[in-house]
């Protein structure tokens, strides 16, 4: 009964490259959330997805960031043309539709 | 616009004593509140929750109290143990929507 799986755990990208972060929700969970934690800050909501639908992307930067949760496969958070300010820990959480969300271990993105 | 606030960035408590972590919110529409615990380099782990129709929920050493009129909730840990040392996040939700998190309180339990 695996938990929420995120990969990679660590990702290093040069400025201007693309970063792809993957999240496989817990079995039976159809709701996925992405959060970002900047150094010394709390968890900031980015986007809420259900299968093939973006429900709420009010926390996503308007440019360079996108997310998807296809019918098959993991949810993907994509950051194009990364900049140093994108360096953060990105957490994915899933839920079966209840309020309690279960988090993965996160992907730590470092932009050099 | 910080809708969920944890005004104490850190708390230090002796082992065996009570730890009290506080959280304030501004949105009266929130109907569900949760506490998460986070160790370094790991994801947050769900700890305990409370619905807005209750004022207290207890699970072992952990109790959450909700004061809706003051828009305030607190997490009590008693007795505190060294393994409780972590960052604790308060979160709130409205109508099973996304969770809005506070900035966290770092708890250190010393022997």
XYZ file of N, CA and C in Angstrom:
669
model
N 0.856 -1.187 0.000
C 0.000 0.000 0.000
C 0.890 1.234 0.000
N 1.437 1.555 -1.174
C 2.410 2.621 -1.268
C 1.735 3.964 -1.028
N 2.530 4.892 -0.490
C 2.043 6.247 -0.293
C 2.183 7.044 -1.568
N 2.134 8.362 -1.424
C 2.300 9.245 -2.564
C 3.772 9.220 -2.979
N 4.006 8.955 -4.236
C 5.374 8.818 -4.725
C 5.729 10.010 -5.604
N 6.822 10.651 -5.249
C 7.299 11.767 -6.047
C 8.687 11.459 -6.577
N 8.921 11.820 -7.796
C 10.279 11.699 -8.319
C 10.546 12.774 -9.360
N 11.805 13.172 -9.449
C 12.903 12.726 -8.602
C 12.848 13.375 -7.220
N 13.631 12.891 -6.285
C 13.706 13.514 -4.961
C 14.504 14.812 -5.028
N 15.525 14.803 -5.858
C 16.363 15.990 -6.039
C 16.541 16.231 -7.531
N 16.467 17.505 -7.911
C 16.589 17.860 -9.319
C 17.396 19.138 -9.414
N 18.439 19.092 -10.217
C 19.269 20.280 -10.436
C 19.121 20.690 -11.891
N 18.797 21.931 -12.099
C 18.640 22.456 -13.444
C 19.401 23.770 -13.561
N 19.916 24.004 -14.762
C 20.541 25.293 -15.050
C 19.449 26.283 -15.442
N 19.731 27.529 -15.211
C 18.780 28.576 -15.598
C 18.410 28.430 -17.068
N 17.120 28.507 -17.356
C 16.642 28.406 -18.718
C 16.212 27.015 -19.134
N 16.572 26.000 -18.338
C 16.150 24.640 -18.667
C 14.721 24.388 -18.171
N 14.233 23.206 -18.512
C 12.895 22.816 -18.065
C 13.012 21.824 -16.916
N 12.076 21.928 -15.983
C 12.009 20.966 -14.879
C 10.666 20.246 -14.948
N 10.728 18.917 -14.813
C 9.503 18.109 -14.779
C 9.469 17.325 -13.485
N 8.435 17.540 -12.719
C 8.279 16.875 -11.433
C 7.075 15.937 -11.523
N 7.274 14.713 -11.042
C 6.229 13.707 -11.181
C 5.648 13.316 -9.835
N 4.374 12.973 -9.871
C 3.676 12.590 -8.648
C 2.687 11.481 -8.961
N 2.865 10.344 -8.299
C 1.898 9.254 -8.395
C 1.088 9.224 -7.109
N -0.210 9.466 -7.190
C -1.018 9.521 -5.968
C -1.185 8.139 -5.358
N -1.695 8.127 -4.157
C -2.008 6.860 -3.506
C -3.092 6.146 -4.297
N -3.096 4.831 -4.197
C -4.074 4.027 -4.913
C -5.476 4.438 -4.469
N -6.345 4.668 -5.438
C -7.717 5.035 -5.118
C -7.940 6.530 -4.951
N -6.864 7.310 -4.987
C -6.990 8.762 -4.839
C -7.057 9.409 -6.225
N -8.084 10.220 -6.408
C -8.260 10.867 -7.710
C -8.030 12.378 -7.650
N -7.667 12.877 -6.465
C -7.444 14.309 -6.287
C -5.960 14.527 -5.995
N -5.358 15.443 -6.714
C -3.941 15.736 -6.546
C -3.746 17.236 -6.333
N -2.881 17.554 -5.405
C -2.558 18.956 -5.098
C -1.041 19.125 -5.180
N -0.623 20.264 -5.669
C 0.800 20.620 -5.648
C 0.998 21.843 -4.760
N 2.040 21.752 -3.925
C 2.410 22.842 -3.042
C 3.896 23.144 -3.215
N 4.255 24.363 -2.915
C 5.667 24.762 -2.977
C 6.079 25.328 -1.620
N 7.253 24.947 -1.186
C 7.793 25.496 0.053
C 9.118 26.161 -0.246
N 9.122 27.475 -0.133
C 10.367 28.214 -0.273
C 11.127 28.154 1.045
N 12.436 28.371 1.006
C 13.226 28.296 2.246
C 12.647 29.182 3.344
N 12.516 28.617 4.522
C 12.034 29.327 5.713
C 10.595 29.823 5.567
N 9.823 29.230 4.668
C 8.432 29.630 4.511
C 7.520 28.421 4.651
N 6.225 28.694 4.692
C 5.251 27.616 4.780
C 4.952 27.021 3.418
N 3.939 26.188 3.396
C 3.521 25.521 2.168
C 2.514 26.398 1.432
N 2.864 26.708 0.192
C 1.973 27.556 -0.604
C 1.262 26.709 -1.655
N -0.068 26.785 -1.658
C -0.857 26.057 -2.638
C -0.540 26.532 -4.047
N -0.422 25.584 -4.962
C -0.206 25.945 -6.356
C -1.405 25.558 -7.224
N -1.738 24.252 -7.223
C -2.762 23.792 -8.150
C -3.437 22.546 -7.588
N -4.716 22.381 -7.961
C -5.522 21.243 -7.536
C -6.089 20.621 -8.813
N -5.834 19.314 -8.963
C -6.268 18.629 -10.166
C -7.046 17.365 -9.821
N -7.967 17.038 -10.675
C -8.553 15.706 -10.701
C -8.214 15.119 -12.068
N -8.497 13.874 -12.256
C -8.121 13.217 -13.512
C -8.572 14.041 -14.721
N -7.604 14.454 -15.507
C -7.816 15.178 -16.771
C -8.419 16.567 -16.585
N -8.508 17.046 -15.357
C -9.100 18.366 -15.118
C -8.282 19.173 -14.122
N -8.122 20.450 -14.418
C -7.565 21.388 -13.456
C -8.733 22.041 -12.735
N -8.806 21.816 -11.422
C -9.929 22.331 -10.649
C -9.642 23.750 -10.158
N -8.438 23.971 -9.709
C -8.082 25.274 -9.138
C -6.599 25.502 -9.362
N -6.258 26.506 -10.117
C -4.848 26.819 -10.345
C -4.537 28.232 -9.867
N -5.270 28.671 -8.869
C -5.126 30.049 -8.410
C -3.747 30.342 -7.804
N -3.016 29.313 -7.414
C -1.698 29.526 -6.824
C -0.547 29.374 -7.798
N -0.856 29.090 -9.016
C 0.189 28.871 -10.024
C 0.637 30.213 -10.603
N 1.946 30.420 -10.710
C 2.403 31.594 -11.464
C 1.837 31.554 -12.881
N 1.535 32.720 -13.401
C 0.843 32.784 -14.698
C 1.714 32.306 -15.843
N 2.997 32.455 -15.713
C 3.891 32.087 -16.811
C 4.831 30.976 -16.377
N 5.232 30.174 -17.320
C 6.272 29.138 -17.194
C 5.824 27.900 -16.421
N 4.778 27.968 -15.642
C 4.333 26.829 -14.845
C 3.080 26.208 -15.447
N 3.049 24.876 -15.473
C 1.853 24.175 -15.903
C 1.765 22.845 -15.167
N 0.559 22.309 -15.099
C 0.367 21.032 -14.417
C -0.677 20.233 -15.165
N -0.527 18.913 -15.070
C -1.506 18.038 -15.676
C -1.640 16.779 -14.841
N -2.786 16.132 -14.984
C -3.041 14.856 -14.323
C -3.817 14.029 -15.338
N -3.087 13.299 -16.195
C -3.745 12.590 -17.289
C -4.539 11.391 -16.787
N -5.343 10.858 -17.675
C -6.154 9.692 -17.345
C -5.280 8.524 -16.887
N -4.168 8.354 -17.559
C -3.220 7.317 -17.190
C -1.891 7.961 -16.833
N -1.262 7.484 -15.791
C 0.061 7.978 -15.445
C 0.039 9.017 -14.351
N 1.233 9.473 -13.989
C 1.353 10.386 -12.866
C 0.935 11.809 -13.211
N 0.763 12.601 -12.180
C 0.587 14.037 -12.372
C 1.967 14.647 -12.619
N 2.015 15.635 -13.482
C 3.271 16.290 -13.830
C 3.154 17.793 -13.537
N 4.152 18.306 -12.831
C 4.301 19.759 -12.693
C 5.495 20.147 -13.550
N 5.248 21.052 -14.471
C 6.278 21.426 -15.446
C 6.635 22.894 -15.264
N 7.926 23.149 -15.167
C 8.404 24.528 -15.051
C 9.347 24.784 -16.227
N 8.955 25.692 -17.064
C 9.788 26.009 -18.228
C 10.734 27.169 -17.903
N 11.880 27.169 -18.542
C 12.852 28.269 -18.428
C 13.065 28.652 -16.960
N 13.530 27.690 -16.196
C 13.647 27.905 -14.759
C 14.589 29.069 -14.440
N 14.269 29.730 -13.323
C 15.105 30.813 -12.797
C 15.474 30.454 -11.359
N 16.464 31.180 -10.811
C 16.944 30.856 -9.463
C 15.819 30.891 -8.437
N 14.875 31.801 -8.624
C 13.770 31.918 -7.671
C 12.824 30.732 -7.652
N 12.963 29.817 -8.619
C 12.134 28.604 -8.624
C 12.700 27.539 -7.683
N 13.901 27.749 -7.188
C 14.506 26.788 -6.265
C 13.637 26.676 -5.009
N 13.181 25.474 -4.742
C 12.263 25.256 -3.627
C 12.023 23.759 -3.501
N 11.268 23.404 -2.459
C 10.771 22.032 -2.330
C 9.337 22.016 -2.846
N 9.061 21.100 -3.739
C 7.726 20.978 -4.318
C 7.096 19.692 -3.790
N 5.938 19.849 -3.164
C 5.253 18.706 -2.576
C 3.955 18.431 -3.307
N 3.706 17.162 -3.492
C 2.459 16.695 -4.057
C 1.678 16.011 -2.940
N 0.370 16.188 -2.967
C -0.498 15.510 -2.011
C -1.664 14.909 -2.775
N -2.218 13.829 -2.237
C -3.397 13.250 -2.866
C -4.463 12.959 -1.824
N -5.699 12.881 -2.289
C -6.797 12.529 -1.393
C -7.860 11.801 -2.205
N -8.704 11.043 -1.525
C -9.806 10.362 -2.228
C -11.015 11.268 -2.423
N -10.868 12.523 -2.008
C -11.992 13.446 -2.088
C -12.369 14.001 -0.734
N -11.736 13.456 0.302
C -11.944 13.996 1.642
C -10.954 15.133 1.881
N -11.049 15.758 3.028
C -10.187 16.906 3.280
C -8.753 16.485 3.577
N -8.598 15.368 4.310
C -7.239 14.941 4.661
C -6.468 14.587 3.394
N -5.356 15.253 3.217
C -4.494 14.985 2.072
C -3.207 14.363 2.573
N -2.679 13.437 1.774
C -1.464 12.715 2.142
C -0.348 13.155 1.210
N 0.765 13.512 1.815
C 1.848 14.122 1.064
C 2.936 13.135 0.681
N 3.566 13.414 -0.444
C 4.779 12.730 -0.811
C 5.971 13.363 -0.121
N 7.141 12.820 -0.402
C 8.355 13.296 0.266
C 8.944 14.531 -0.384
N 8.389 14.917 -1.509
C 8.809 16.167 -2.113
C 9.921 16.012 -3.136
N 10.011 16.990 -4.003
C 11.134 17.121 -4.936
C 11.825 18.440 -4.634
N 13.120 18.335 -4.371
C 13.882 19.551 -4.112
C 14.555 20.017 -5.382
N 14.075 21.134 -5.887
C 14.594 21.694 -7.127
C 15.634 22.749 -6.797
N 16.790 22.595 -7.407
C 17.844 23.596 -7.282
C 18.178 24.116 -8.667
N 18.101 25.412 -8.836
C 18.433 26.036 -10.113
C 19.786 26.723 -9.966
N 20.710 26.319 -10.824
C 22.078 26.873 -10.727
C 22.390 27.745 -11.942
N -1.933 37.996 1.504
C -3.079 37.822 2.380
C -2.988 36.457 3.051
N -2.465 36.452 4.278
C -2.244 35.204 4.991
C -3.511 34.847 5.737
N -4.252 33.855 5.244
C -5.526 33.502 5.857
C -5.345 32.620 7.095
N -4.212 31.929 7.159
C -3.917 31.069 8.305
C -2.562 31.505 8.850
N -2.539 31.819 10.135
C -1.318 32.396 10.710
C -0.846 31.590 11.903
N 0.431 31.347 11.929
C 1.068 30.764 13.101
C 2.122 31.768 13.537
N 1.817 32.503 14.572
C 2.632 33.656 14.935
C 3.903 33.305 15.699
N 3.994 32.082 16.193
C 5.208 31.673 16.895
C 6.036 30.806 15.972
N 7.166 31.311 15.505
C 7.973 30.493 14.593
C 8.652 29.315 15.285
N 8.823 29.423 16.607
C 9.491 28.333 17.302
C 8.979 28.220 18.733
N 9.167 27.011 19.282
C 8.738 26.716 20.647
C 9.672 25.665 21.210
N 10.116 25.881 22.429
C 11.009 24.935 23.078
C 10.359 24.462 24.374
N 10.268 23.133 24.542
C 9.550 22.558 25.682
C 10.378 21.411 26.257
N 10.316 21.280 27.548
C 11.024 20.177 28.185
C 10.232 18.876 28.033
N 10.954 17.801 27.870
C 10.336 16.476 27.764
C 9.408 16.231 28.951
N 8.211 15.692 28.655
C 7.256 15.388 29.709
C 6.254 16.503 29.972
N 6.604 17.720 29.548
C 5.689 18.851 29.755
C 4.734 18.961 28.570
N 3.825 19.918 28.675
C 2.849 20.120 27.613
C 3.393 21.079 26.555
N 3.146 20.751 25.296
C 3.450 21.676 24.199
C 2.128 22.220 23.693
N 2.053 23.531 23.512
C 0.845 24.161 22.986
C 1.219 24.980 21.760
N 0.700 24.579 20.624
C 0.966 25.288 19.377
C -0.311 25.998 18.949
N -0.175 27.228 18.543
C -1.333 28.064 18.252
C -1.452 28.417 16.778
N -2.691 28.679 16.388
C -2.981 29.002 14.993
C -4.191 29.920 14.949
N -4.121 30.948 14.154
C -5.252 31.869 13.973
C -5.641 31.911 12.497
N -6.904 32.121 12.233
C -7.345 32.218 10.844
C -8.267 33.410 10.681
N -8.401 33.846 9.446
C -9.201 35.045 9.198
C -10.507 34.744 8.461
N -10.549 33.634 7.735
C -11.718 33.335 6.908
C -12.746 32.534 7.704
N -13.869 33.126 8.011
C -14.895 32.458 8.820
C -15.598 31.341 8.055
N -15.325 31.223 6.759
C -15.936 30.155 5.968
C -15.221 28.815 6.136
N -14.017 28.829 6.664
C -13.304 27.576 6.865
C -14.151 26.644 7.739
N -14.254 25.382 7.325
C -15.080 24.451 8.076
C -14.324 23.200 8.515
N -13.046 23.153 8.228
C -12.264 21.987 8.634
C -10.832 22.429 8.849
N -10.239 21.920 9.924
C -8.888 22.340 10.294
C -8.033 21.111 10.577
N -6.784 21.194 10.181
C -5.895 20.050 10.317
C -4.547 20.500 10.849
N -3.852 19.579 11.474
C -2.456 19.773 11.864
C -1.604 18.729 11.169
N -0.482 19.202 10.630
C 0.496 18.330 10.004
C 1.824 18.517 10.709
N 2.595 17.461 10.699
C 3.922 17.449 11.304
C 4.930 17.201 10.195
N 6.040 17.912 10.244
C 7.022 17.745 9.176
C 8.430 17.659 9.740
N 9.110 16.578 9.356
C 10.530 16.435 9.660
C 11.333 16.969 8.484
N 12.585 17.387 8.728
C 13.429 17.878 7.624
C 13.540 16.861 6.503
N 13.510 17.341 5.285
C 13.686 16.528 4.081
C 12.599 15.465 3.909
N 11.468 15.640 4.586
C 10.346 14.737 4.388
C 9.091 15.540 4.090
N 8.063 14.855 3.597
C 6.797 15.519 3.387
C 6.014 15.651 4.676
N 5.045 16.555 4.717
C 4.198 16.695 5.907
C 3.392 15.424 6.146
N 3.204 15.112 7.413
C 2.417 13.944 7.808
C 1.186 14.404 8.564
N 0.024 13.907 8.156
C -1.213 14.272 8.826
C -1.188 13.811 10.282
N -1.644 14.690 11.157
C -1.594 14.402 12.596
C -2.984 14.269 13.186
N -3.764 15.300 13.071
C -5.096 15.323 13.678
C -5.910 16.418 13.015
N -7.234 16.278 13.046
C -8.100 17.269 12.417
C -9.311 17.549 13.293
N -10.024 18.595 12.922
C -11.259 18.933 13.637
C -12.210 19.637 12.688
N -13.466 19.251 12.785
C -14.510 19.914 12.023
C -14.989 21.147 12.784
N -15.509 22.105 12.047
C -15.966 23.347 12.686
C -17.188 23.150 13.574
N -17.812 21.987 13.480
C -18.977 21.750 14.344
C -18.556 21.244 15.721
N -17.268 20.987 15.875
C -16.753 20.534 17.171
C -15.846 21.609 17.767
N -15.572 21.472 19.053
C -14.606 22.384 19.662
C -13.393 21.648 20.232
N -13.406 20.320 20.131
C -12.286 19.552 20.656
C -12.232 18.203 19.950
N -10.997 17.766 19.665
C -10.796 16.418 19.157
C -9.505 15.880 19.749
N -9.570 14.640 20.194
C -8.443 14.072 20.930
C -8.000 12.774 20.266
N -6.688 12.577 20.204
C -6.136 11.338 19.670
C -4.840 11.050 20.414
N -4.952 10.207 21.430
C -3.756 9.871 22.202
C -3.190 11.086 22.911
N -1.925 11.372 22.652
C -1.280 12.518 23.301
C -1.637 13.853 22.660
N -2.354 13.815 21.564
C -2.641 15.027 20.790
C -4.112 15.440 20.932
N -4.318 16.705 21.237
C -5.663 17.262 21.324
C -5.694 18.577 20.572
N -6.707 18.752 19.757
C -6.878 20.022 19.056
C -8.138 20.695 19.601
N -8.004 21.979 19.890
C -9.104 22.789 20.380
C -9.430 23.862 19.346
N -10.724 24.080 19.151
C -11.158 25.096 18.195
C -12.059 26.109 18.890
N -11.719 27.377 18.755
C -12.534 28.478 19.269
C -12.986 29.314 18.075
N -14.188 29.033 17.594
C -14.639 29.685 16.361
C -14.862 31.176 16.538
N -15.343 31.578 17.688
C -15.596 33.008 17.884
C -14.305 33.805 17.830
N -13.218 33.192 18.301
C -11.916 33.867 18.269
C -11.129 33.528 17.015
N -11.665 32.644 16.189
C -10.967 32.165 14.994
C -9.566 31.673 15.380
N -9.545 30.789 16.318
C -8.286 30.327 16.880
C -8.362 28.832 17.136
N -7.273 28.140 16.812
C -7.181 26.753 17.219
C -5.798 26.489 17.795
N -5.746 25.442 18.594
C -4.479 25.099 19.213
C -4.318 23.581 19.229
N -3.070 23.185 19.226
C -2.705 21.774 19.326
C -1.947 21.581 20.632
N -2.447 20.660 21.443
C -1.787 20.333 22.697
C -1.149 18.951 22.578
N 0.093 18.867 22.983
C 0.791 17.591 22.998
C 1.224 17.341 24.439
N 0.702 16.252 25.012
C 1.084 15.977 26.390
C 1.110 14.466 26.650
N 2.162 13.922 27.225
C 3.415 14.601 27.489
C 4.249 14.728 26.225
N 5.030 15.767 26.136
C 5.899 15.962 24.980
C 7.078 14.997 25.041
N 7.480 14.536 23.849
C 8.597 13.591 23.752
C 9.629 14.142 22.760
N 10.886 13.753 22.902
C 11.900 14.249 21.960
C 11.557 13.977 20.497
N 10.900 12.850 20.231
C 10.511 12.520 18.864
C 9.450 13.450 18.290
N 8.859 14.272 19.146
C 7.876 15.247 18.669
C 8.547 16.466 18.045
N 9.847 16.572 18.205
C 10.575 17.716 17.647
C 10.442 17.713 16.122
N 9.824 18.750 15.606
C 9.521 18.835 14.172
C 8.906 20.212 13.919
N 8.562 20.458 12.679
C 7.791 21.661 12.349
C 6.324 21.263 12.230
N 5.462 22.017 12.881
C 4.035 21.740 12.876
C 3.307 22.807 12.061
N 2.515 22.327 11.111
C 1.745 23.229 10.266
C 0.261 23.090 10.579
N -0.372 24.208 10.714
C -1.812 24.289 10.817
C -2.355 24.497 9.403
N -3.493 23.876 9.090
C -4.095 24.050 7.772
C -5.607 24.165 7.911
N -6.224 24.850 6.963
C -7.675 25.032 6.984
C -8.238 24.813 5.593
N -9.508 24.426 5.580
C -10.161 24.139 4.306
C -11.615 24.595 4.364
N -12.162 24.894 3.193
C -13.574 25.226 3.080
C -14.210 24.297 2.052
N -15.239 23.602 2.454
C -16.030 22.783 1.535
C -15.177 21.755 0.792
N -14.286 21.094 1.537
C -13.366 20.054 1.022
C -12.492 20.560 -0.106
N -12.275 21.846 -0.146
C -11.389 22.432 -1.154
C -9.943 22.298 -0.681
N -9.062 22.913 -1.389
C -7.645 22.857 -1.075
C -7.360 23.289 0.363
N -6.232 22.810 0.883
C -5.785 23.197 2.213
C -4.965 24.475 2.131
N -5.232 25.381 3.055
C -4.443 26.603 3.181
C -3.604 26.457 4.441
N -2.294 26.573 4.289
C -1.378 26.300 5.392
C -0.873 27.578 6.045
N -0.576 27.459 7.327
C 0.163 28.484 8.026
C 1.648 28.329 7.743
N 2.456 29.191 8.345
C 3.894 29.202 8.064
C 4.673 28.228 8.929
N 4.016 27.605 9.883
C 4.664 26.568 10.671
C 5.272 27.061 11.970
N 5.342 26.156 12.937
C 6.023 26.397 14.214
C 6.992 25.261 14.442
N 8.249 25.632 14.684
C 9.269 24.609 14.932
C 9.262 24.274 16.421
N 8.925 23.037 16.743
C 8.901 22.574 18.133
C 10.166 21.798 18.437
N 10.790 22.188 19.522
C 11.950 21.430 20.003
C 11.652 20.934 21.401
N 11.739 19.633 21.588
C 11.532 19.035 22.900
C 12.886 18.567 23.415
N 13.318 19.152 24.530
C 14.633 18.818 25.062
C 14.489 17.974 26.325
N 15.502 17.142 26.606
C 15.440 16.227 27.767
C 15.429 16.979 29.094
